[in-house]
Coordinates of C-alpha atoms and ligand atoms in Angstrom, one line a residue:
X10 CA 279.9 -74.0 137.1
X11 CA 283.2 -74.7 135.4
X12 CA 285.3 -71.8 134.2
X13 CA 287.6 -72.3 131.5
X14 CA 290.5 -70.3 129.7
X15 CA 290.3 -70.8 125.9
X16 CA 293.0 -69.5 123.8
X17 CA 291.3 -68.4 120.3
X18 CA 293.2 -67.4 117.5
X19 CA 295.8 -66.0 119.9
X20 CA 293.2 -64.1 121.8
X21 CA 292.4 -65.2 125.3
X22 CA 288.9 -65.5 126.2
X23 CA 288.1 -66.1 129.9
X24 CA 285.0 -67.2 131.7
X25 CA 285.8 -66.5 135.2
X26 CA 282.7 -66.7 137.6
X27 CA 280.0 -69.1 138.5
X28 CA 276.7 -68.2 137.0
X29 CA 275.5 -67.0 140.4
X30 CA 278.2 -65.5 142.7
X31 CA 278.5 -61.8 143.8
X32 CA 281.8 -60.3 145.1
X33 CA 282.6 -57.7 147.8
X34 CA 285.8 -55.7 148.6
X35 CA 286.6 -54.3 152.2
X36 CA 289.5 -51.9 152.6
X37 CA 290.6 -50.9 156.3
X38 CA 290.7 -47.4 157.2
X39 CA 294.5 -47.5 157.5
X40 CA 294.7 -48.3 153.9
X41 CA 292.4 -45.8 152.2
X42 CA 293.5 -42.3 151.1
X43 CA 290.6 -40.5 153.4
X44 CA 290.9 -42.7 156.4
X45 CA 287.4 -44.0 155.8
X46 CA 286.7 -47.7 155.5
X47 CA 285.7 -48.5 151.8
X48 CA 283.3 -51.4 150.7
X49 CA 282.5 -52.2 147.2
X50 CA 281.0 -54.9 145.1
X51 CA 278.2 -56.3 143.2
X52 CA 275.2 -58.8 143.2
X53 CA 275.4 -61.4 140.5
X54 CA 271.9 -62.3 139.7
X55 CA 270.1 -62.6 136.1
X56 CA 267.0 -60.7 137.7
X57 CA 266.7 -56.8 136.9
X58 CA 267.8 -54.5 139.7
X59 CA 266.2 -51.6 140.9
X60 CA 267.2 -48.7 143.5
X61 CA 265.1 -48.4 146.5
X62 CA 265.5 -46.2 149.5
X63 CA 263.4 -47.9 152.6
X64 CA 262.5 -44.9 155.2
X65 CA 262.9 -45.3 158.8
X66 CA 259.8 -46.7 160.6
X67 CA 258.3 -47.1 163.8
X68 CA 256.2 -50.3 164.4
X69 CA 253.7 -51.4 167.0
X70 CA 252.9 -55.1 167.4
X71 CA 253.7 -56.2 163.9
X72 CA 255.7 -59.5 162.7
X73 CA 258.3 -59.6 159.9
X74 CA 257.7 -62.6 157.4
X75 CA 261.0 -64.3 156.5
X76 CA 262.4 -67.5 154.4
X77 CA 261.6 -69.2 151.1
X78 CA 258.6 -71.1 149.7
X79 CA 258.5 -74.4 147.8
X80 CA 259.8 -72.5 144.8
X81 CA 263.2 -72.1 146.2
X82 CA 266.2 -74.3 145.2
X83 CA 266.0 -75.8 148.8
X84 CA 262.2 -75.8 149.5
X85 CA 260.9 -74.1 152.7
X86 CA 258.1 -72.4 154.6
X87 CA 257.5 -68.8 155.1
X88 CA 257.5 -67.9 158.9
X89 CA 257.0 -65.0 160.8
X90 CA 259.6 -63.4 163.5
X91 CA 258.7 -60.5 165.7
X92 CA 259.4 -56.8 164.5
X93 CA 261.3 -54.3 166.5
X94 CA 260.1 -51.1 167.6
X95 CA 262.0 -49.0 165.1
X96 CA 263.7 -49.7 161.9
X97 CA 266.5 -47.5 160.3
X98 CA 266.4 -46.0 156.8
X99 CA 268.6 -47.9 154.3
X100 CA 269.4 -47.8 150.4
X101 CA 269.5 -51.0 148.4
X102 CA 269.7 -52.3 144.9
X103 CA 266.6 -54.8 145.2
X104 CA 266.0 -57.7 142.7
X105 CA 263.3 -60.3 141.9
X106 CA 264.9 -63.6 141.7
X107 CA 267.8 -65.8 142.6
X108 CA 267.3 -69.6 142.9
X109 CA 263.7 -68.9 143.8
X110 CA 264.1 -66.9 146.9
X111 CA 260.8 -64.8 147.1
X112 CA 261.0 -61.0 145.9
X113 CA 262.0 -58.5 146.5
X114 CA 265.6 -59.5 147.4
X115 CA 268.4 -57.7 148.7
X116 CA 272.3 -58.0 149.1
X117 CA 272.6 -54.9 151.3
X118 CA 273.7 -51.5 150.8
X119 CA 274.0 -49.0 153.6
X120 CA 271.9 -47.5 156.5
X121 CA 271.5 -44.4 158.4
X122 CA 273.9 -45.5 161.1
X123 CA 276.8 -45.9 158.5
X124 CA 276.4 -49.9 158.5
X125 CA 277.1 -51.3 155.0
X126 CA 276.1 -54.8 154.1
X127 CA 277.2 -57.0 151.0
X128 CA 276.0 -60.6 150.4
X129 CA 278.3 -63.3 148.8
X130 CA 278.0 -66.8 147.8
X131 CA 280.3 -69.2 149.8
X132 CA 279.8 -73.0 149.0
X133 CA 279.7 -75.0 152.0
X134 CA 280.3 -78.6 152.1
X135 CA 277.5 -80.9 150.2
X136 CA 276.7 -82.9 153.6
X137 CA 275.3 -79.7 155.0
X138 CA 273.1 -79.3 152.0
X139 CA 271.9 -82.7 152.4
X140 CA 271.1 -82.7 156.0
X141 CA 269.0 -79.5 155.5
X142 CA 265.6 -80.2 156.6
X143 CA 263.1 -80.0 153.8
X144 CA 261.2 -77.7 154.1
X145 CA 263.6 -75.4 155.8
X146 CA 262.7 -72.4 157.7
X147 CA 264.2 -69.2 159.1
X148 CA 265.5 -65.9 157.6
X149 CA 267.1 -66.1 154.2
X150 CA 270.3 -64.5 153.2
X151 CA 268.4 -61.5 151.9
X152 CA 266.2 -61.3 155.1
X153 CA 269.3 -61.3 157.1
X154 CA 270.8 -58.5 155.0
X155 CA 267.7 -56.6 155.5
X156 CA 267.3 -57.1 159.0
X157 CA 270.9 -56.1 159.6
X158 CA 270.2 -52.7 157.9
X159 CA 267.1 -52.2 159.7
X160 CA 268.5 -53.1 163.0
X161 CA 272.1 -52.6 163.3
X162 CA 274.1 -49.5 164.4
X163 CA 277.6 -51.2 164.2
X164 CA 279.0 -53.8 162.3
X165 CA 279.5 -55.8 165.6
X166 CA 275.9 -55.7 166.1
X167 CA 274.9 -56.8 162.7
X168 CA 276.9 -60.0 163.6
X169 CA 275.2 -60.5 166.6
X170 CA 271.7 -59.7 165.1
X171 CA 272.5 -62.6 162.4
X172 CA 273.7 -65.1 165.1
X173 CA 270.7 -64.3 167.4
X174 CA 268.3 -64.6 164.7
X175 CA 269.7 -68.0 163.3
X176 CA 269.8 -69.4 166.9
X177 CA 266.1 -68.4 167.4
X178 CA 264.4 -68.8 164.3
X179 CA 266.8 -71.0 161.9
X180 CA 268.3 -70.0 158.5
X181 CA 267.0 -70.7 155.1
X182 CA 269.8 -71.4 152.8
X183 CA 270.8 -72.3 149.2
X184 CA 274.4 -73.9 149.7
X185 CA 276.3 -71.6 151.8
X186 CA 276.5 -67.9 152.1
X187 CA 278.4 -64.8 153.7
X188 CA 277.8 -61.4 154.6
X189 CA 280.3 -58.7 154.7
X190 CA 279.0 -56.1 157.3
X191 CA 281.3 -52.9 158.0
X192 CA 281.3 -49.5 159.5
X193 CA 283.9 -46.7 160.2
X194 CA 286.1 -48.7 162.1
X195 CA 285.7 -52.2 161.0
X196 CA 284.5 -55.2 159.1
X197 CA 283.2 -58.5 159.7
X198 CA 282.6 -61.6 157.4
X199 CA 279.7 -63.8 158.7
X200 CA 279.5 -67.3 157.0
X201 CA 276.2 -68.9 157.2
X202 CA 275.9 -72.7 156.7
X203 CA 273.2 -74.9 155.5
X204 CA 272.3 -77.9 157.4
X205 CA 269.6 -76.5 159.8
X206 CA 272.0 -76.9 162.6
X207 CA 272.4 -73.0 163.5
X208 CA 276.1 -73.3 162.3
X209 CA 277.6 -69.8 161.6
X210 CA 281.2 -68.3 161.8
X211 CA 282.4 -64.7 161.7
X212 CA 285.8 -63.1 161.6
X213 CA 286.7 -59.4 162.3
X214 CA 288.5 -57.3 159.6
X215 CA 290.5 -54.4 161.1
X216 CA 292.0 -51.0 159.8
X217 CA 295.0 -52.9 158.2
X218 CA 293.1 -55.4 156.3
X219 CA 291.9 -56.0 152.7
X220 CA 289.4 -58.8 152.0
X221 CA 287.7 -59.8 148.8
X222 CA 285.0 -62.3 148.8
X223 CA 284.8 -64.2 145.6
X224 CA 283.6 -66.3 147.2
X225 CA 283.5 -65.5 150.9
X226 CA 285.9 -67.1 153.2
X227 CA 287.2 -67.7 156.6
X228 CA 290.4 -69.6 157.2
X229 CA 291.9 -70.6 160.5
X230 CA 289.8 -70.1 163.4
X231 CA 290.5 -70.2 167.2
X232 CA 288.9 -72.9 169.0
X233 CA 288.7 -70.6 172.1
X234 CA 286.7 -68.0 169.9
X235 CA 284.5 -67.0 172.9
X236 CA 287.0 -65.0 174.5
X237 CA 288.5 -63.5 171.5
X238 CA 287.6 -60.0 170.3
X239 CA 288.1 -60.8 166.5
X240 CA 285.8 -63.9 166.2
X241 CA 282.2 -65.0 166.8
X242 CA 280.4 -68.1 166.1
X243 CA 277.5 -70.5 166.9
X244 CA 278.4 -72.4 170.1
X245 CA 278.5 -75.5 168.2
X246 CA 280.8 -74.7 165.3
X247 CA 283.9 -76.7 166.7
X248 CA 281.6 -79.5 168.5
X249 CA 279.6 -80.3 165.4
X250 CA 282.8 -80.7 163.1
X251 CA 284.1 -83.1 165.6
X252 CA 281.0 -85.0 165.9
X253 CA 280.8 -85.4 162.1
X254 CA 284.4 -86.4 161.9
X255 CA 285.3 -83.4 159.6
X256 CA 287.8 -82.3 162.1
X257 CA 289.8 -83.7 165.4
X258 CA 291.6 -82.0 168.3
X259 CA 294.1 -84.5 167.8
X260 CA 294.6 -84.1 164.1
X261 CA 297.4 -81.5 164.7
X262 CA 295.8 -79.3 162.0
X263 CA 294.6 -75.9 162.6
X264 CA 290.7 -75.6 162.7
X265 CA 290.2 -74.0 159.3
X266 CA 286.5 -73.0 158.7
X267 CA 286.7 -73.2 154.8
X268 CA 288.6 -76.6 155.0
X269 CA 286.2 -78.0 157.5
X270 CA 282.9 -76.5 156.4
X271 CA 283.7 -75.3 152.7
X272 CA 283.2 -77.2 149.6
X273 CA 285.2 -80.5 149.5
X274 CA 286.9 -81.8 146.4
X275 CA 284.6 -83.0 143.7
X276 CA 281.4 -81.5 145.5
X277 CA 279.0 -79.0 143.9
X278 CA 276.3 -76.7 145.3
X279 CA 273.5 -74.7 143.7
X280 CA 275.7 -71.6 144.5
X281 CA 278.7 -73.1 142.2
X282 CA 282.1 -73.6 143.3
X283 CA 285.2 -71.6 143.9
X284 CA 286.3 -68.9 141.3
X285 CA 289.4 -70.7 140.0
X286 CA 291.0 -67.9 138.0
X287 CA 290.2 -64.5 139.8
X288 CA 290.6 -65.9 143.2
X289 CA 289.9 -63.6 146.3
X290 CA 293.7 -63.8 146.8
X291 CA 294.4 -62.4 143.4
X292 CA 291.8 -59.7 143.9
X293 CA 293.2 -58.6 147.1
X294 CA 296.7 -58.4 145.7
X295 CA 295.2 -56.1 143.0
X296 CA 293.7 -54.1 145.7
X297 CA 296.8 -53.8 147.9
X298 CA 298.7 -52.6 145.0
X299 CA 296.3 -49.4 145.1
X300 CA 297.0 -48.5 148.7
X301 CA 296.1 -45.7 149.8
X302 CA 292.9 -46.9 148.2
X303 CA 290.6 -44.2 146.8
X304 CA 286.9 -44.4 146.0
X305 CA 287.9 -44.1 142.5
X306 CA 290.4 -47.0 142.7
X307 CA 287.7 -49.2 144.3
X308 CA 285.4 -48.2 141.4
X309 CA 287.9 -49.3 139.1
X310 CA 288.4 -52.6 140.8
X311 CA 284.5 -53.2 140.8
X312 CA 284.5 -52.4 137.2
X313 CA 287.4 -54.8 136.2
X314 CA 286.1 -56.7 133.3
X315 CA 287.5 -59.9 134.5
X316 CA 284.8 -59.7 137.2
X317 CA 282.3 -57.4 135.8
X318 CA 280.3 -58.9 133.0
X319 CA 276.7 -59.5 132.0
X320 CA 276.3 -61.3 135.4
X321 CA 277.0 -58.3 137.6
X322 CA 273.7 -57.1 138.5
X323 CA 274.9 -53.4 139.6
X324 CA 278.0 -51.9 141.1
X325 CA 278.3 -50.3 144.6
X326 CA 281.2 -48.5 146.4
X327 CA 280.7 -46.7 149.6
X328 CA 283.0 -44.8 152.0
X329 CA 282.1 -45.1 155.8
X330 CA 283.6 -42.0 157.6
X331 CA 283.3 -41.1 161.3
X332 CA 281.1 -38.0 162.3
X333 CA 278.6 -38.5 159.1
X334 CA 275.3 -37.0 159.4
X335 CA 272.7 -39.8 158.8
X336 CA 271.4 -38.1 155.8
X337 CA 274.9 -37.8 154.2
X338 CA 276.0 -41.4 153.9
X339 CA 277.0 -41.6 150.2
X340 CA 277.0 -44.5 148.1
X341 CA 278.0 -44.8 144.5
X342 CA 275.8 -47.0 142.5
X343 CA 276.0 -48.1 138.9
X344 CA 272.4 -49.5 137.7
X345 CA 273.8 -52.6 135.9
X346 CA 277.3 -54.1 135.4
X347 CA 279.5 -51.2 135.9
X348 CA 281.9 -52.1 132.9
X349 CA 279.0 -50.7 130.9
X350 CA 277.3 -48.2 133.4
X351 CA 278.3 -45.0 135.2
X352 CA 278.3 -44.8 139.0
X353 CA 276.0 -42.2 140.3
X354 CA 276.2 -40.9 143.9
X355 CA 273.4 -41.2 146.1
X356 CA 272.9 -39.9 149.7
X357 CA 270.8 -41.7 152.1
X358 CA 268.9 -38.5 152.7
X359 CA 267.5 -38.5 149.2
X360 CA 263.7 -37.9 149.2
X361 CA 263.1 -40.0 145.9
X362 CA 264.5 -41.9 143.1
X363 CA 263.8 -41.2 139.4
X364 CA 261.4 -43.7 137.7
X365 CA 264.1 -44.8 135.4
X366 CA 266.2 -46.4 138.1
X367 CA 262.8 -47.9 139.6
X368 CA 261.3 -51.4 139.1
X369 CA 260.7 -52.5 135.5
X370 CA 259.4 -55.4 133.9
X371 CA 262.7 -56.2 131.8
X372 CA 264.1 -59.5 133.5
X373 CA 261.7 -59.2 136.4
X374 CA 260.1 -62.4 137.6
X375 CA 256.8 -63.3 136.1
X376 CA 256.9 -60.7 133.5
X377 CA 256.7 -62.9 130.6
X378 CA 253.4 -64.4 131.8
X379 CA 251.5 -61.6 133.3
X380 CA 250.1 -58.1 132.1
X381 CA 251.3 -55.0 133.7
X382 CA 249.5 -53.8 136.6
X383 CA 248.0 -50.5 135.7
X384 CA 249.3 -49.2 139.0
X385 CA 252.6 -49.4 137.2
X386 CA 251.7 -47.7 133.9
X387 CA 253.7 -44.6 134.1
X388 CA 256.4 -46.3 135.8
X389 CA 256.9 -48.9 133.1
X390 CA 256.2 -46.4 130.3
X391 CA 259.6 -44.5 131.5
X392 CA 263.0 -45.6 130.1
X393 CA 264.5 -48.2 132.3
X394 CA 268.2 -47.4 133.1
X395 CA 269.1 -51.1 133.8
X396 CA 268.0 -52.0 130.1
X397 CA 269.8 -49.1 128.6
X398 CA 273.0 -49.8 130.0
X399 CA 272.9 -53.7 129.3
X400 CA 272.3 -52.4 125.5
X401 CA 275.6 -50.5 126.0
X402 CA 277.3 -53.7 127.4
X403 CA 276.0 -56.0 124.6
X404 CA 277.1 -53.3 121.8
X405 CA 280.4 -52.9 123.4
X406 CA 281.5 -56.2 124.2
X407 CA 281.0 -57.0 120.6
X408 CA 284.1 -55.4 119.8
X409 CA 285.7 -54.7 123.1
X410 CA 289.0 -53.5 122.1
X411 CA 287.6 -50.9 119.9
X412 CA 284.5 -49.8 122.1
X413 CA 285.6 -50.6 125.9
X414 CA 288.3 -48.0 126.1
X415 CA 286.0 -45.1 124.7
X416 CA 283.1 -46.1 126.7
X417 CA 285.0 -46.6 129.9
X418 CA 286.8 -43.2 129.6
X419 CA 283.4 -41.6 129.2
X420 CA 282.3 -43.1 132.4
X421 CA 285.4 -42.2 134.3
X422 CA 285.1 -38.3 133.0
X423 CA 281.3 -38.5 134.2
X424 CA 282.4 -39.9 137.7
X425 CA 285.4 -37.4 137.9
X426 CA 283.0 -34.5 137.3
X427 CA 280.5 -35.9 139.9
X428 CA 283.4 -36.3 142.4
X429 CA 284.4 -32.5 142.0
X430 CA 280.7 -31.5 142.2
X431 CA 280.4 -33.5 145.4
X432 CA 282.8 -31.3 147.2
X433 CA 280.3 -28.2 146.9
X434 CA 277.1 -30.1 147.5
X435 CA 278.5 -31.7 150.7
X436 CA 279.9 -28.4 151.7
X437 CA 276.6 -26.6 151.2
X438 CA 274.9 -29.5 152.8
X439 CA 276.9 -29.3 155.9
X440 CA 276.3 -25.5 156.1
X441 CA 272.6 -25.9 155.7
X442 CA 272.5 -28.9 158.5
X443 CA 274.5 -26.5 160.9
X444 CA 271.7 -23.9 160.2
X445 CA 268.9 -26.3 160.9
X446 CA 267.8 -26.6 157.1
X447 CA 267.1 -30.1 157.0
X448 CA 264.4 -30.2 154.3
X449 CA 266.4 -27.9 152.2
X450 CA 269.5 -30.3 152.6
X451 CA 267.4 -33.2 151.2
X452 CA 266.2 -31.2 148.4
X453 CA 269.6 -30.2 147.5
X454 CA 271.1 -33.8 147.6
X455 CA 268.0 -35.3 146.1
X456 CA 268.4 -32.5 143.3
X457 CA 271.9 -33.2 142.4
X458 CA 271.5 -37.1 142.2
X459 CA 268.3 -36.9 140.0
X460 CA 270.4 -34.4 137.9
X461 CA 273.3 -36.7 137.6
X462 CA 270.9 -39.8 137.0
X463 CA 269.3 -37.7 134.0
X464 CA 272.8 -36.9 132.4
X465 CA 273.9 -40.6 132.9
X466 CA 270.7 -41.6 131.0
X467 CA 271.4 -38.9 128.3
X468 CA 275.0 -40.2 128.0
X469 CA 273.6 -44.0 127.7
X470 CA 271.3 -42.9 125.1
X471 CA 273.8 -41.2 122.9
X472 CA 276.1 -44.2 123.5
X473 CA 273.7 -46.7 122.5
X474 CA 272.7 -44.8 119.2
X475 CA 276.2 -44.1 118.2
X476 CA 277.0 -47.8 119.0
X477 CA 274.1 -49.0 117.1
X478 CA 274.8 -46.7 114.1
X479 CA 278.3 -47.4 114.2
X480 CA 278.0 -51.4 114.3
X481 CA 275.3 -51.4 111.5
X482 CA 277.1 -49.0 109.0
X483 CA 280.4 -50.4 109.5
X484 CA 279.2 -53.7 108.3
X485 CA 280.0 -55.3 111.7
X486 CA 276.3 -56.3 112.4
X487 CA 275.9 -60.0 113.1
X488 CA 272.5 -61.5 113.5
X489 CA 271.9 -64.7 115.7
X490 CA 273.2 -67.8 114.2
X491 CA 271.0 -70.2 116.1
X492 CA 267.5 -70.0 117.9
X493 CA 268.4 -69.9 121.4
X494 CA 268.3 -66.4 123.1
X495 CA 269.0 -68.0 126.7
X496 CA 272.5 -69.0 127.5
X497 CA 272.9 -72.8 128.1
X498 CA 273.9 -74.0 131.6
X499 CA 277.7 -74.3 130.6
X500 CA 277.6 -71.2 128.6
X501 CA 279.9 -68.1 128.9
X502 CA 278.1 -64.9 129.6
X503 CA 278.5 -61.8 127.4
X504 CA 281.9 -60.0 128.6
X505 CA 284.5 -57.7 127.4
X506 CA 287.5 -60.0 128.1
X507 CA 288.5 -60.5 124.6
X508 CA 292.2 -59.2 124.2
X509 CA 292.8 -58.5 127.7
X510 CA 296.0 -60.1 129.3
X511 CA 294.7 -61.8 132.4
X512 CA 297.9 -61.1 134.0
X513 CA 297.8 -57.4 133.8
X514 CA 295.8 -55.0 136.0
X515 CA 293.2 -53.3 133.6
X516 CA 294.8 -49.7 134.2
X517 CA 297.8 -50.8 132.2
X518 CA 295.4 -51.8 129.3
X519 CA 293.6 -48.6 128.9
X520 CA 295.2 -48.3 125.2
X521 CA 293.6 -51.3 123.8
Ligands
NAG614 C1 298.8 -47.9 160.0 O1 299.6 -48.3 159.0 C2 301.0 -48.2 159.5 C3 302.0 -48.4 158.2 O2 301.8 -49.9 157.9 C4 301.5 -48.6 160.7 O3 302.6 -48.2 161.3 C5 300.3 -48.4 161.6 O4 300.6 -48.7 163.1 C6 298.7 -48.5 161.4 N1 298.0 -48.0 162.2 C7 297.0 -48.7 162.8 C8 296.1 -47.7 163.7 O5 296.6 -49.7 162.7
NAG615 C1 255.7 -76.2 153.7 O1 256.8 -76.0 152.6 C2 256.7 -77.2 151.7 C3 257.8 -77.3 150.9 O2 258.1 -76.1 150.4 C4 255.4 -77.2 151.0 O3 255.1 -78.1 150.1 C5 254.1 -77.0 151.8 O4 252.8 -76.7 151.3 C6 254.5 -75.9 152.9 N1 253.4 -75.7 153.9 C7 252.7 -74.5 154.5 C8 251.8 -74.8 155.5 O5 252.9 -73.6 153.8

């Protein structure tokens, strides 16, 4: 999709991301205030998103179904792969649709081993998509994200799991994809390519690295990667490029994964192209300027209205520390685009999530053509946090210079309060765990997160009511002028960018 910068009456309006994108941030442990590795980002899908904690499980002789159906943008066949004897507990924001992939879909989250996963588009060259077998088969990006969270005890192991699965069972793609996999020590970018040739490449990120995927990328890559601790790839990553004439040992040019396998000039994929304006490079510079980076800083980066708009399905920020009890991995999650929603802290040991953050029918696949399953009757009767904060987004972005600062500072205040509370919650939890009070610990962290979620929803309701009254009573209500409720393929999504100087970090614009 084409992004453009339009100057309207001296006010800059920007459209900066493709229709389907996602972004992730990795900050190495030497660049953070706490010494933890920090990971943040969002999934950009139209679909509703809901919070889910998947318990650890033991399995006997089962298999796992993976892949895509004929509904996918590149049609495929579902297949089964062997299950492992034990899968780990993990937390994920699930969703129901992206380019026809079968629900529920995940971009990752964090597991009980402290392995965090984020999934980001990375357009590959169009020839790869053309040579993809139709039907294609093998795990999809979402399957890979889940399988890593279920099976990996470290980031490096996560990469090996992806490489092994692609080698054995293939890979179902939509045009090129990357995963960021991180643990307390390091991060890895894994780029999976369409084509059905089992092509993938991975690059390690260390304690002094900052990496923003928007889209995901890997640049220069050593030909002798097999003996290199910082790189992994499929055996054919160099030879295939040579066979295709995409790179030559005699070219005198470095083997650059993005240049060889990435989108070529003039090409398009269903995953969209590069982000031309808010490039990874720009976002990395903005993040570097925050060193030593705190969780609060990374939340500000994820919430940046230049990347956080109607397309951002949720927001996530997680710190990966050494010596963390498996129940105590904490992840901040905003229930929809974090420009319009507060982050709520969740621990992996939480026993349940509130109905309001669970799956609802608003923006969920097939909801417009089927009635509600009575099994979900009460769940659907509850208020949906995703919908509530979308309403905040639509009101707020109708006059962002007036409403955005007020709403944003309320969220920041709310998160500061949570951050203070977390100190006593985690101290208490530590003492309880040391005393063998595992169940009481889980009750405590569950109670705290539920309480914060309740307060967040209360705040959201008050905001929506206030904005609704203010917009209507102040004469600022505007009904639709046309009759198309859905955006056109080239249309700009709702965003809060009007009046924001694109060259300035948002922290300098707080007074607007
Ligand atoms: C951390 O950063 C400092 C300052 O840049 C550097 O001197 C040091 O070697 C780094 N430590 C590690 C473990 O990389
Ligand atoms: C395999 O996939 C193709 C395309 O998605 C579909 O038309 C066909 O029915 C599938 N076959 C089976 C056995 O599912």
